[in-house]
Each structure stands twice: as C-alpha cells, then as structure tokens.
JSON list of C-alpha atoms in Angstrom, two decimals:
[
{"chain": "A", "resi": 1, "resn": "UNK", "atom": "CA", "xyz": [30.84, 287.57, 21.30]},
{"chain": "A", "resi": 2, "resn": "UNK", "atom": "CA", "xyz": [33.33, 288.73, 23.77]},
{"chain": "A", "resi": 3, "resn": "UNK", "atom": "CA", "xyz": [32.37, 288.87, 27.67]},
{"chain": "A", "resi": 4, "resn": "UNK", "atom": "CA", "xyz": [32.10, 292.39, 28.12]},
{"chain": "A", "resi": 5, "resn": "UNK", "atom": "CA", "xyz": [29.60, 292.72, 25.25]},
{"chain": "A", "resi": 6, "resn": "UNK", "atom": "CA", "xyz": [27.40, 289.67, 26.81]},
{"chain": "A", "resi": 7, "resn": "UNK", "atom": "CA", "xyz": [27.26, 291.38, 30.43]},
{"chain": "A", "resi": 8, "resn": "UNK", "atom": "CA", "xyz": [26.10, 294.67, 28.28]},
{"chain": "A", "resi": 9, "resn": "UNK", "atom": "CA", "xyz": [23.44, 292.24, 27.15]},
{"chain": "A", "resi": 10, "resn": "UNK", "atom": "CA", "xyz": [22.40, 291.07, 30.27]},
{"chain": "A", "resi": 11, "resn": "UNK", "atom": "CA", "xyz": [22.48, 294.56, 32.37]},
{"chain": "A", "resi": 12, "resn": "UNK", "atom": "CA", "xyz": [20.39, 296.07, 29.38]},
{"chain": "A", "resi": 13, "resn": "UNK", "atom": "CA", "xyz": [17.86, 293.24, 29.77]},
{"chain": "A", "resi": 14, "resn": "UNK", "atom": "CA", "xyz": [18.01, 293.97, 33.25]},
{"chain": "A", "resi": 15, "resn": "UNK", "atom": "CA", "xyz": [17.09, 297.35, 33.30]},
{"chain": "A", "resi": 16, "resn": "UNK", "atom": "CA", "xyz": [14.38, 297.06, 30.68]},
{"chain": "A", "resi": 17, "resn": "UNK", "atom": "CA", "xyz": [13.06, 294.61, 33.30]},
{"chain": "A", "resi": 18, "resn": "UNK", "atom": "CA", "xyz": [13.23, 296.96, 36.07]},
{"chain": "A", "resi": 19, "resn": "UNK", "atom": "CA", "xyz": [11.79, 299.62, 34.35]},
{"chain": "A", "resi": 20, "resn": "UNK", "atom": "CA", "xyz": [8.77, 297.53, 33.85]},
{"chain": "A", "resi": 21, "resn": "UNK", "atom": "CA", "xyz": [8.56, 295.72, 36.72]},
{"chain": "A", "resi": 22, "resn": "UNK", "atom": "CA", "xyz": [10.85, 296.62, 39.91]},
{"chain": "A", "resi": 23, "resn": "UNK", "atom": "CA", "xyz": [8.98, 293.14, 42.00]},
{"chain": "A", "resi": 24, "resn": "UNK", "atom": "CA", "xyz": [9.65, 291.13, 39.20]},
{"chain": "A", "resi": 25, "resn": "UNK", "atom": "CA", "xyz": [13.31, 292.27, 38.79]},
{"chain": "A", "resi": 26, "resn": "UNK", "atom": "CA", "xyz": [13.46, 291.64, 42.40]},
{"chain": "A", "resi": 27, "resn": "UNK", "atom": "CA", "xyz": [12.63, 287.70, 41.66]},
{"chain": "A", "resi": 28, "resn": "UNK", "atom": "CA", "xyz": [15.21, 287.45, 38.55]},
{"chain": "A", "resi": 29, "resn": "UNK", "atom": "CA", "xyz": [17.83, 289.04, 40.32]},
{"chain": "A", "resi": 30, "resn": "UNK", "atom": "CA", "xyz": [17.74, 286.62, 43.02]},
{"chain": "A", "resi": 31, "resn": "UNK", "atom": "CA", "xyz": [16.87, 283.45, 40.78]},
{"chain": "A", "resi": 32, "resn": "UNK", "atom": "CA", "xyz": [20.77, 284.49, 38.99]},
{"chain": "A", "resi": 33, "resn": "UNK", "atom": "CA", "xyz": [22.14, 284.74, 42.68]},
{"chain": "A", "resi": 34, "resn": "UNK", "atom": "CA", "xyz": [20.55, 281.17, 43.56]},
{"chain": "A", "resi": 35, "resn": "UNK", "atom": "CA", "xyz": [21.62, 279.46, 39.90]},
{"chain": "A", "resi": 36, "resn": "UNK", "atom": "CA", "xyz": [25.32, 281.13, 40.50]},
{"chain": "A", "resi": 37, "resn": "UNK", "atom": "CA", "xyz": [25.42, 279.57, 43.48]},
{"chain": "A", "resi": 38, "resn": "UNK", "atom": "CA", "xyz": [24.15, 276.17, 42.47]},
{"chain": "A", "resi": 39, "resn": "UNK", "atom": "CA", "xyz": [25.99, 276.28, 39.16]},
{"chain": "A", "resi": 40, "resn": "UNK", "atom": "CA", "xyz": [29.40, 278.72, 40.07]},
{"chain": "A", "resi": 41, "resn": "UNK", "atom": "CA", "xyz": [31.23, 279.93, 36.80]},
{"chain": "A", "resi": 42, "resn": "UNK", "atom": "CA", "xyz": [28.30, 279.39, 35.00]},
{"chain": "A", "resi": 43, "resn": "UNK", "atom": "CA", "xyz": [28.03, 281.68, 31.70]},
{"chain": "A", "resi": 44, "resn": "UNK", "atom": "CA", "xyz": [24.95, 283.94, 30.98]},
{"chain": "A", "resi": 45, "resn": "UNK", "atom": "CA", "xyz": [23.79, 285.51, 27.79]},
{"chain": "A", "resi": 46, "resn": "UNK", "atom": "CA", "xyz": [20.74, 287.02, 26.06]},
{"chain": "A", "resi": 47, "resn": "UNK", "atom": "CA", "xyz": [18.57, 284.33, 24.07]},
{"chain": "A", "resi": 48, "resn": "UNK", "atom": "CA", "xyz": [15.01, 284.67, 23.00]},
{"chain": "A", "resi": 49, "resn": "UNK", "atom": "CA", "xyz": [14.18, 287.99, 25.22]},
{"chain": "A", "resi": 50, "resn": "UNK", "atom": "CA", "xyz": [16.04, 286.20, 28.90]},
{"chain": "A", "resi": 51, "resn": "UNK", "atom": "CA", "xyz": [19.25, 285.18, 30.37]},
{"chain": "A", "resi": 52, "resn": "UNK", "atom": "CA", "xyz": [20.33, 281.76, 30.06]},
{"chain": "A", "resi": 53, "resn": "UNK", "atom": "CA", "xyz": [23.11, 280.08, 31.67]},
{"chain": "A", "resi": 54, "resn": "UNK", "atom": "CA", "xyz": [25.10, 277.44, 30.32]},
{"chain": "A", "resi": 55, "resn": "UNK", "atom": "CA", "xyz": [28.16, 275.46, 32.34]},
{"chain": "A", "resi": 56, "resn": "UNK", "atom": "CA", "xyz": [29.40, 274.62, 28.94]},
{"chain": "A", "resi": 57, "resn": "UNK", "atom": "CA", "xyz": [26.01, 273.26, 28.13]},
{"chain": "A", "resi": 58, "resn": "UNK", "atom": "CA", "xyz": [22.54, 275.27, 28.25]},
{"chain": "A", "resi": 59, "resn": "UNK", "atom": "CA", "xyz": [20.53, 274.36, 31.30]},
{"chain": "A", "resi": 60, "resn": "UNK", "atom": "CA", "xyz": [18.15, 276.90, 32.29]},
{"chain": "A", "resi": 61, "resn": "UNK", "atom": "CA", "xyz": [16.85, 280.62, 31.23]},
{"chain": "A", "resi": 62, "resn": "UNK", "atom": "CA", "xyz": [15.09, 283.17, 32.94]},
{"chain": "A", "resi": 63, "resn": "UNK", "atom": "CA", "xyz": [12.41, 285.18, 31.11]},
{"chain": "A", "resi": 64, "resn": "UNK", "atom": "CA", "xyz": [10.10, 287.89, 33.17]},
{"chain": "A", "resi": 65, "resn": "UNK", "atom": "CA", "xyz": [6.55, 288.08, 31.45]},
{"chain": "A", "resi": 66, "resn": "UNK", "atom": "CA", "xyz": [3.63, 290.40, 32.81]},
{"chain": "A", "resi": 67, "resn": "UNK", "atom": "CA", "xyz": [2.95, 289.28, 36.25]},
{"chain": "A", "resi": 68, "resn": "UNK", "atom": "CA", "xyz": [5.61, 286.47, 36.37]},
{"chain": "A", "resi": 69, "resn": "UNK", "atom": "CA", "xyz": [9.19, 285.11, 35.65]},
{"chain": "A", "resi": 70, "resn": "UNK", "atom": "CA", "xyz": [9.47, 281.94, 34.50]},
{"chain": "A", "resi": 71, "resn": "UNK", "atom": "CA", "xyz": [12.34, 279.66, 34.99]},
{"chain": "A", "resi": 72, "resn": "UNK", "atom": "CA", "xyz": [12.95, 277.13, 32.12]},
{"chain": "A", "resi": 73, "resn": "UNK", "atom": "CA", "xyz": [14.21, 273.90, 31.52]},
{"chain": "A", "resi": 74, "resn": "UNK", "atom": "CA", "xyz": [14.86, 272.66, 27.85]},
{"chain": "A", "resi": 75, "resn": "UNK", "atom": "CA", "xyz": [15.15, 269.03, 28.99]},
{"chain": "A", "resi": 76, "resn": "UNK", "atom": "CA", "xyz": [12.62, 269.45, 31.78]},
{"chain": "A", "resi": 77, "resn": "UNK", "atom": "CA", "xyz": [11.10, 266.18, 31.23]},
{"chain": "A", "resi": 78, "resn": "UNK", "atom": "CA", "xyz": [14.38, 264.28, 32.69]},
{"chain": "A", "resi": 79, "resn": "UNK", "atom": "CA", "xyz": [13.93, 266.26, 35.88]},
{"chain": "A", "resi": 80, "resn": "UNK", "atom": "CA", "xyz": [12.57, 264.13, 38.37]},
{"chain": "A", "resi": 81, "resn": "UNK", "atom": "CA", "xyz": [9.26, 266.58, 39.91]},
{"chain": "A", "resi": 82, "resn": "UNK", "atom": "CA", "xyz": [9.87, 265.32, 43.53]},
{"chain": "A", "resi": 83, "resn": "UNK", "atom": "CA", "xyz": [8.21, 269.10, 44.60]},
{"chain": "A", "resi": 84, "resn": "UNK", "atom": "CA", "xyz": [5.35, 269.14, 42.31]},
{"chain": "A", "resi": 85, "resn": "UNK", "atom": "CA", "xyz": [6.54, 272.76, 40.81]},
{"chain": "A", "resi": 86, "resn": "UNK", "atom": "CA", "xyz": [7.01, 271.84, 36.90]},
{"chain": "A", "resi": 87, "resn": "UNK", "atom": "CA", "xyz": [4.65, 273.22, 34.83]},
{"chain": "A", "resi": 88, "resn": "UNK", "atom": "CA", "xyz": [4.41, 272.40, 31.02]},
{"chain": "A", "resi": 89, "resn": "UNK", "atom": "CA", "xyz": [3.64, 268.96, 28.98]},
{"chain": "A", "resi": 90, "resn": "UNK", "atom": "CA", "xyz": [5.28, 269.42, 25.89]},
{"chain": "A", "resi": 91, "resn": "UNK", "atom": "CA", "xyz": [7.61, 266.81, 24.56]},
{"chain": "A", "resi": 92, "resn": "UNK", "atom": "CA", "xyz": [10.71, 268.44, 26.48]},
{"chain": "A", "resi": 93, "resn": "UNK", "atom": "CA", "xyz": [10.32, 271.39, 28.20]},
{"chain": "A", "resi": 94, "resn": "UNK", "atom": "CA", "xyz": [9.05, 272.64, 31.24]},
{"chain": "A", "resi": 95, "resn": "UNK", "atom": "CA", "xyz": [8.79, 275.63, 33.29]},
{"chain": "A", "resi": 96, "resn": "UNK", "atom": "CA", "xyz": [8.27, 276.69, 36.98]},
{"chain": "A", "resi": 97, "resn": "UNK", "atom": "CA", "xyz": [6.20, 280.11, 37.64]},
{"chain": "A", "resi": 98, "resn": "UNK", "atom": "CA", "xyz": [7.48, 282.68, 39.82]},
{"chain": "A", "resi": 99, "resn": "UNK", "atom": "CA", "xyz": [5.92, 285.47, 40.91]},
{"chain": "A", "resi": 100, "resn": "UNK", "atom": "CA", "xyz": [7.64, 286.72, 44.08]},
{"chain": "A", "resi": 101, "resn": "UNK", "atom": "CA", "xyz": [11.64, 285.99, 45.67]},
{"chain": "A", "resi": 102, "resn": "UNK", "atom": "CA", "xyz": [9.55, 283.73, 48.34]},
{"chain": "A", "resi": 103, "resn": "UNK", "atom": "CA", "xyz": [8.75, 281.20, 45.53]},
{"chain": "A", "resi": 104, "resn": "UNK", "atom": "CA", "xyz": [12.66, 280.14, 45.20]},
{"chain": "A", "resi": 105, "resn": "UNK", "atom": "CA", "xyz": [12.27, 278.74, 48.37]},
{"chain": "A", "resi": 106, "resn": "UNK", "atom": "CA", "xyz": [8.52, 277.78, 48.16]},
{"chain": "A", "resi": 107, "resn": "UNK", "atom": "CA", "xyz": [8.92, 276.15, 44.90]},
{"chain": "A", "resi": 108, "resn": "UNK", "atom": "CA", "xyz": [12.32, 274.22, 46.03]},
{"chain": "A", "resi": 109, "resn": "UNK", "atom": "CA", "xyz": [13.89, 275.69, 42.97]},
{"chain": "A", "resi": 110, "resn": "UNK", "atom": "CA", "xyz": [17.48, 275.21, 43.99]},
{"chain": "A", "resi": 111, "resn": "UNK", "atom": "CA", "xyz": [16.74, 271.24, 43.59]},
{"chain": "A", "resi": 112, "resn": "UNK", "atom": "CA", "xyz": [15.40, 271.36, 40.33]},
{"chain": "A", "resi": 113, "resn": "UNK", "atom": "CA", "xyz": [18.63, 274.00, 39.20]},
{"chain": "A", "resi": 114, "resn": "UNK", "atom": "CA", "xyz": [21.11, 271.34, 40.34]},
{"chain": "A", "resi": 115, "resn": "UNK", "atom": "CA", "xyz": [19.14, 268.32, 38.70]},
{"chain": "A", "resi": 116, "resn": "UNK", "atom": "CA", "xyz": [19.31, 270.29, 35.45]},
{"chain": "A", "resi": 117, "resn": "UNK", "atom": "CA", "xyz": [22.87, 271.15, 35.81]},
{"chain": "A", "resi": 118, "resn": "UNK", "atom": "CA", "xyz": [23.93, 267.35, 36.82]},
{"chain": "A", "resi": 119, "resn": "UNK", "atom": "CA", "xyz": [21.78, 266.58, 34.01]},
{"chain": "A", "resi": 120, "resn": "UNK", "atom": "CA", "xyz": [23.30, 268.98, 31.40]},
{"chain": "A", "resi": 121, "resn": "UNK", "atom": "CA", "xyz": [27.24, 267.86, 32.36]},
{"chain": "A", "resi": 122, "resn": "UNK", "atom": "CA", "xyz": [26.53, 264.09, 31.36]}
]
C-alpha cells in the first residue's frame, strides 16, 4: 500500500476517534507526537482497529477503547518496568492505560517507547 493511501487510513481512524471521543483523541494525538519524537521517521498504519508504528520493525500501537487508549507493546515482556506502568501478564505482551495527555508524562511513557524501539532495531 502506497503512503498516501496509509495516511487516509490513519486520518479516517482519527476522525472516527474524535467523533467518539474528542478527550481521548486528545491523548492519541499526543501519544503519535511523543512516539515521532522518540522514534523520528517512524512509519504508521492501520492494524487491528489502531495505528502502529514500525521503524522497519513493529514496536508499538495505539488503540482508543471506551474510556481509555491503550499503548501496546508486542514484546512487552523484554521491557524492563523501571516505572511500574505495564499492565498485562500474557506470555508477550503488555499494555500501559491512558486515560488523559497528563498520563504520558505520569506514566513515563517516553522511556518505555524508546526501550521498545532499541529493542525492536536489534
């Protein structure tokens, strides 16, 4: 898929997540500003109803639900938890709850974007 037709993608996600819930649009929309800034160049597309970004590799996604956006990690369980903000005990994956813009700082998630990045390029 070309470029053009993933940013439709993602602005069309967007907007259906606006139109349901302007706060929580507010939180994704600067989550994507933080992970472009941690991870610069880094592609997004539309997987499983969120964005995820990739730098070639897949390391996070973004998916708003009712009353939260959570920020995922496929290979969670190699990220070391030095904030105590990973949820989830599956076998790989874990997640960290957001639920306004003042959790990205809160919740340290710039830290755990980077280790999942550094992580991801190996």
């Amino acid at each position: 898929m070309d470029r053009a037709a993933i940013n439709d993608q993602v602005a069309a996600l967007l907007h259906r997540i606006d139109d349901a819930d302007p706060l929580l649009h507010g939180v994704v929309q600067e989550a994507r500003r933080l992970i472009q800034d941690v991870a610069q160049g880094a592609e997004e597309s539309v997987k499983y109803g969120g964005v995820l970004f990739a730098a070639p590799a897949t390391f996070c996604g973004l998916f708003a639900y009712k009353g939260h956006v959570s920020l995922e990690f496929g290979r969670g369980c190699d990220l070391t938890d030095a904030h105590g903000a990973l949820e989830g005990n599956g076998k790989f994956r874990r997640h960290i709850k957001l639920t306004s813009v003042a959790d990205l700082e809160r919740k340290r998630v710039r830290d755990y974007v980077a280790q999942a990045l550094a992580n991801a390029r190996k």
